[in-house]
Amino acid sequence: MAQTADEVAVHAQAYLSIGQTDRAADLLERALAEDPDDLGLLLTLAKTRSAQGRWAEAVEVARAAVAVDAVSPAARLVLAEAALRLGDTVLTAEQAEVVLARRPEDPTALLLLAASGADDRSPAGRALTRERSRRALSSGDEPWMIAMAARLEAHAGKVSEARRLVSAGLERHPTDDGLLRARLDLASEPSDETVAVVEDLLAASPTDPDLHFRYLALVAQRRRRRLTALWAAPVATALGLTVLDGAWRFVWVALVLVLGLGSALGGLRESQGVPAPVRAGLALGGPWDWVERAAVRIGSLAVVLGSLVLAGGVPAGAVLLVVASGCWVVARAVQLRRERRSARDADAATRPVVGGTPSQAEDRTAAGSPPGPATVSVAADRRFQALATPVLLLPVAALSLLPASTPEDLAARAALGLVAAVVALTAVTESVGWGPLPTVRRTAVVQRSVVVVLAVAAAVLLVPSADRLGQATAEWTRENPSTRDVGPTGEVRPTIPPGSLTPAPSPSISVTVPDLSVLTDLPDLGPSQD
């Protein structure tokens, strides 16, 4: 027995609820081939195309629904939402206003109208957006409305109010997918709680590309912060050793190592709790994962040895601290490669498809189309770090140029300057190569100019710091010449000071020999008697 249009729409909605958008679309298209003007089928297909990320097609199907029933609020609102996702805020506002003309307090129409004007950054525009959002919440209390209203508050700069709305919504709807995602969007720091939220969402939607990217981004952010110890510990060590003396130097080093290295090695173990669907996203394959692990372990060992040796007054420890920062650079290069790949994959999976398949959309992404939201998010964070990291480190590193009283003090200051310069240049380098980002042109020019100035300052600091490290090593070597030779079993071999075996000139001895020829009357003693 053939299903009715209403039954087909219900079955398609069931497929949508479990993420099987392709099966829902096939079912709806077959039914629409027999009844192309059924409003319910058209609206469900428009929602299905939106769920697939094919928002241009969703708009076209919704237009067909409006053509079938121009007075249907549902058709107008589906068209307005699809247009909003496509970025056509003008069409969104038009359709929402049509609905509000008949139903002035319709919460969905109010929220869509507020979202269409969210880019108006003027005080009046922000106030109007927030007023419409609050009116919508006063008439409706559905979870998706709360989530959208929270995002509008955050977009208007009211992040604390947005978090309050989400928290209140989760008290009434603790398992709602949309509210949990909004909570993730508003989280200021990656924590165990936010990671757990993503894991729960992934358990329900294991193939969601947006959740994959969110999880990988959270793990990458936590790893990045933990591995910061590979350069922060050398900076803290060198800074402390420039002002401390005696046993306090070792106390300071012990404190830095205890606080720093545990976090660095913890970042390396972060992947142990990763769910199976996204475990592959944390592995680059080939030698890259091995290189990252080796860099972290070698860098940690270099921090320990370098800190202890430098605290003991030997400038060679400063070289090990610089080596540790170099290991951080290697680990960051691998991490950045992973972040780029996960962002590219997320954008390819969620990019709107116009007249093609998702694989064709991925080909257009690789061919040079504008970066997607995931790539923009990673690039924006890297550009912020390119500004914040040098500004934080370079003033501290200026201490490396101050005069030093001893070779070990000079080595500590040189290590401070070298590590700061290396980290600042790495942060600047990571901000390059992302392509054009959606920002105001004047702002972008100012940002690039500031980054260039900071990069030049870091490069200028690098050269004298390296020279001062060489000077410190040479001075220490002159002041501490080697005077002992240790044998293979550890015994101290006796040594003779250089020059002590140089042959000395023999003294001249003058002996007077008497003349015996004058003695003529000596008696003959005869043969000897044995």
Tab-separated table of C-alpha atoms in Angstrom, residues 2-191:
chain	number	residue	atom	x	y	z
A	2	ALA	CA	1.427	3.364	-1.074
A	3	GLN	CA	2.212	5.840	1.659
A	4	THR	CA	0.445	9.160	1.844
A	5	ALA	CA	2.427	12.402	1.566
A	6	ASP	CA	2.039	13.004	5.283
A	7	GLU	CA	3.406	9.546	6.089
A	8	VAL	CA	6.388	10.088	3.795
A	9	ALA	CA	7.117	13.402	5.515
A	10	VAL	CA	6.983	11.718	8.941
A	11	HIS	CA	9.372	8.964	7.833
A	12	ALA	CA	11.740	11.537	6.349
A	13	GLN	CA	11.706	13.477	9.609
A	14	ALA	CA	12.627	10.256	11.426
A	15	TYR	CA	15.617	9.780	9.109
A	16	LEU	CA	16.659	13.369	9.728
A	17	SER	CA	16.523	12.890	13.496
A	18	ILE	CA	19.161	10.127	13.290
A	19	GLY	CA	21.358	11.931	10.777
A	20	GLN	CA	20.454	9.866	7.692
A	21	THR	CA	19.914	12.876	5.439
A	22	ASP	CA	20.582	11.036	2.173
A	23	ARG	CA	17.840	8.463	2.813
A	24	ALA	CA	15.441	11.236	3.801
A	25	ALA	CA	16.206	13.150	0.591
A	26	ASP	CA	15.737	10.057	-1.609
A	27	LEU	CA	12.392	9.274	0.016
A	28	LEU	CA	11.146	12.843	-0.415
A	29	GLU	CA	12.307	13.187	-4.018
A	30	ARG	CA	10.498	9.999	-5.017
A	31	ALA	CA	7.313	11.217	-3.365
A	32	LEU	CA	7.604	14.684	-4.955
A	33	ALA	CA	7.987	13.105	-8.382
A	34	GLU	CA	4.385	11.929	-7.971
A	35	ASP	CA	3.059	15.017	-6.156
A	36	PRO	CA	5.362	18.006	-6.820
A	37	ASP	CA	3.052	20.567	-5.173
A	38	ASP	CA	2.655	18.947	-1.765
A	39	LEU	CA	3.554	21.647	0.798
A	40	GLY	CA	4.593	19.247	3.562
A	41	LEU	CA	6.978	17.324	1.290
A	42	LEU	CA	8.527	20.537	-0.034
A	43	LEU	CA	9.115	21.960	3.445
A	44	THR	CA	10.670	18.709	4.689
A	45	LEU	CA	12.952	18.523	1.635
A	46	ALA	CA	14.046	22.132	2.222
A	47	LYS	CA	14.962	21.227	5.805
A	48	THR	CA	16.794	18.149	4.545
A	49	ARG	CA	18.866	20.191	2.081
A	50	SER	CA	19.770	22.565	4.910
A	51	ALA	CA	20.861	19.622	7.051
A	52	GLN	CA	23.073	18.471	4.153
A	53	GLY	CA	24.669	21.908	3.901
A	54	ARG	CA	23.144	22.433	0.439
A	55	TRP	CA	21.635	25.737	1.387
A	56	ALA	CA	21.232	27.135	-2.127
A	57	GLU	CA	19.076	24.137	-3.006
A	58	ALA	CA	17.211	24.549	0.281
A	59	VAL	CA	16.347	28.124	-0.729
A	60	GLU	CA	15.062	26.985	-4.127
A	61	VAL	CA	12.887	24.250	-2.618
A	62	ALA	CA	11.536	26.706	-0.011
A	63	ARG	CA	10.713	29.196	-2.798
A	64	ALA	CA	8.719	26.441	-4.474
A	65	ALA	CA	6.842	25.886	-1.188
A	66	VAL	CA	6.038	29.613	-0.953
A	67	ALA	CA	4.796	29.500	-4.548
A	68	VAL	CA	2.436	26.669	-3.596
A	69	ASP	CA	1.075	28.521	-0.522
A	70	ALA	CA	2.111	32.169	-0.277
A	71	VAL	CA	0.218	32.725	2.981
A	72	SER	CA	1.790	29.796	4.823
A	73	PRO	CA	3.915	31.114	7.729
A	74	ALA	CA	5.797	27.806	7.831
A	75	ALA	CA	6.890	28.153	4.187
A	76	ARG	CA	8.008	31.749	4.717
A	77	LEU	CA	9.985	30.859	7.841
A	78	VAL	CA	11.710	27.854	6.226
A	79	LEU	CA	12.709	30.113	3.335
A	80	ALA	CA	13.944	32.786	5.766
A	81	GLU	CA	16.063	30.286	7.716
A	82	ALA	CA	17.583	28.738	4.572
A	83	ALA	CA	18.402	32.215	3.243
A	84	LEU	CA	20.049	33.117	6.549
A	85	ARG	CA	22.273	30.044	6.382
A	86	LEU	CA	23.170	30.944	2.803
A	87	GLY	CA	24.092	34.456	3.921
A	88	ASP	CA	21.219	36.261	2.180
A	89	THR	CA	20.118	38.466	5.092
A	90	VAL	CA	17.965	40.644	2.825
A	91	LEU	CA	15.772	37.689	1.817
A	92	THR	CA	15.655	36.565	5.461
A	93	ALA	CA	14.396	39.973	6.608
A	94	GLU	CA	11.802	40.138	3.824
A	95	GLN	CA	10.265	36.772	4.697
A	96	ALA	CA	10.335	37.406	8.449
A	97	GLU	CA	8.599	40.764	8.017
A	98	VAL	CA	5.866	39.141	5.911
A	99	VAL	CA	5.154	36.735	8.773
A	100	LEU	CA	5.298	39.484	11.415
A	101	ALA	CA	2.806	41.562	9.438
A	102	ARG	CA	0.205	38.861	10.157
A	103	ARG	CA	1.610	37.554	13.480
A	104	PRO	CA	3.469	40.424	15.226
A	105	GLU	CA	4.791	38.313	18.130
A	106	ASP	CA	5.817	35.192	16.221
A	107	PRO	CA	9.018	34.138	18.085
A	108	THR	CA	10.662	32.415	15.103
A	109	ALA	CA	10.108	35.396	12.833
A	110	LEU	CA	11.414	37.781	15.501
A	111	LEU	CA	14.591	35.756	15.984
A	112	LEU	CA	15.228	35.467	12.246
A	113	LEU	CA	14.659	39.188	11.806
A	114	ALA	CA	17.053	39.877	14.701
A	115	ALA	CA	19.661	37.586	13.137
A	116	SER	CA	19.324	39.277	9.754
A	117	GLY	CA	20.291	42.601	11.337
A	118	ALA	CA	23.037	41.268	13.642
A	119	ASP	CA	25.792	42.721	11.471
A	120	ASP	CA	24.609	46.250	12.211
A	121	ARG	CA	27.299	47.224	14.753
A	122	SER	CA	25.897	50.657	15.517
A	123	PRO	CA	24.542	51.185	19.063
A	124	ALA	CA	21.012	51.515	17.706
A	125	GLY	CA	21.408	48.363	15.593
A	126	ARG	CA	22.698	46.304	18.509
A	127	ALA	CA	19.913	47.550	20.759
A	128	LEU	CA	17.281	46.640	18.130
A	129	THR	CA	18.745	43.145	17.685
A	130	ARG	CA	18.704	42.473	21.425
A	131	GLU	CA	15.170	43.873	21.791
A	132	ARG	CA	13.807	41.568	19.077
A	133	SER	CA	15.653	38.603	20.591
A	134	ARG	CA	14.165	39.244	24.031
A	135	ARG	CA	10.668	39.617	22.580
A	136	ALA	CA	11.098	36.256	20.892
A	137	LEU	CA	12.096	34.551	24.145
A	138	SER	CA	9.136	36.081	25.939
A	139	SER	CA	6.827	34.335	23.452
A	140	GLY	CA	8.715	31.068	23.005
A	141	ASP	CA	10.939	28.867	25.128
A	142	GLU	CA	12.167	26.222	22.704
A	143	PRO	CA	15.821	25.175	23.052
A	144	TRP	CA	16.845	26.303	19.562
A	145	MET	CA	15.401	29.754	20.291
A	146	ILE	CA	17.455	30.048	23.477
A	147	ALA	CA	20.584	28.971	21.624
A	148	MET	CA	20.049	31.476	18.820
A	149	ALA	CA	19.240	34.274	21.271
A	150	ALA	CA	22.446	33.475	23.191
A	151	ARG	CA	24.499	33.683	20.008
A	152	LEU	CA	22.917	37.029	19.160
A	153	GLU	CA	23.804	38.332	22.631
A	154	ALA	CA	27.397	37.179	22.177
A	155	HIS	CA	27.522	38.766	18.730
A	156	ALA	CA	26.423	42.035	20.320
A	157	GLY	CA	29.268	41.781	22.840
A	158	LYS	CA	27.162	40.579	25.792
A	159	VAL	CA	28.970	37.281	26.383
A	160	SER	CA	28.073	37.025	30.071
A	161	GLU	CA	24.369	37.426	29.241
A	162	ALA	CA	24.720	34.797	26.512
A	163	ARG	CA	26.236	32.327	28.968
A	164	ARG	CA	23.453	33.042	31.438
A	165	LEU	CA	20.814	32.264	28.809
A	166	VAL	CA	22.499	28.972	27.866
A	167	SER	CA	22.918	27.900	31.501
A	168	ALA	CA	19.272	28.643	32.220
A	169	GLY	CA	18.222	26.759	29.098
A	170	LEU	CA	20.299	23.702	30.014
A	171	GLU	CA	18.637	23.590	33.419
A	172	ARG	CA	15.319	22.996	31.617
A	173	HIS	CA	16.722	21.036	28.659
A	174	PRO	CA	19.953	19.382	29.908
A	175	THR	CA	20.495	17.115	26.887
A	176	ASP	CA	19.558	19.461	24.046
A	177	ASP	CA	22.091	19.304	21.222
A	178	GLY	CA	21.736	22.954	20.199
A	179	LEU	CA	22.202	24.311	23.723
A	180	LEU	CA	25.238	22.097	24.316
A	181	ARG	CA	26.814	23.379	21.097
A	182	ALA	CA	26.064	26.949	22.136
A	183	ARG	CA	27.785	26.262	25.445
A	184	LEU	CA	30.860	25.087	23.562
A	185	ASP	CA	30.825	28.208	21.386
A	186	LEU	CA	30.767	30.419	24.473
A	187	ALA	CA	33.413	28.514	26.456
A	188	SER	CA	36.396	30.770	27.102
A	189	GLU	CA	38.833	27.992	28.032
A	190	PRO	CA	39.115	24.342	27.005
A	191	SER	CA	38.370	22.296	30.116
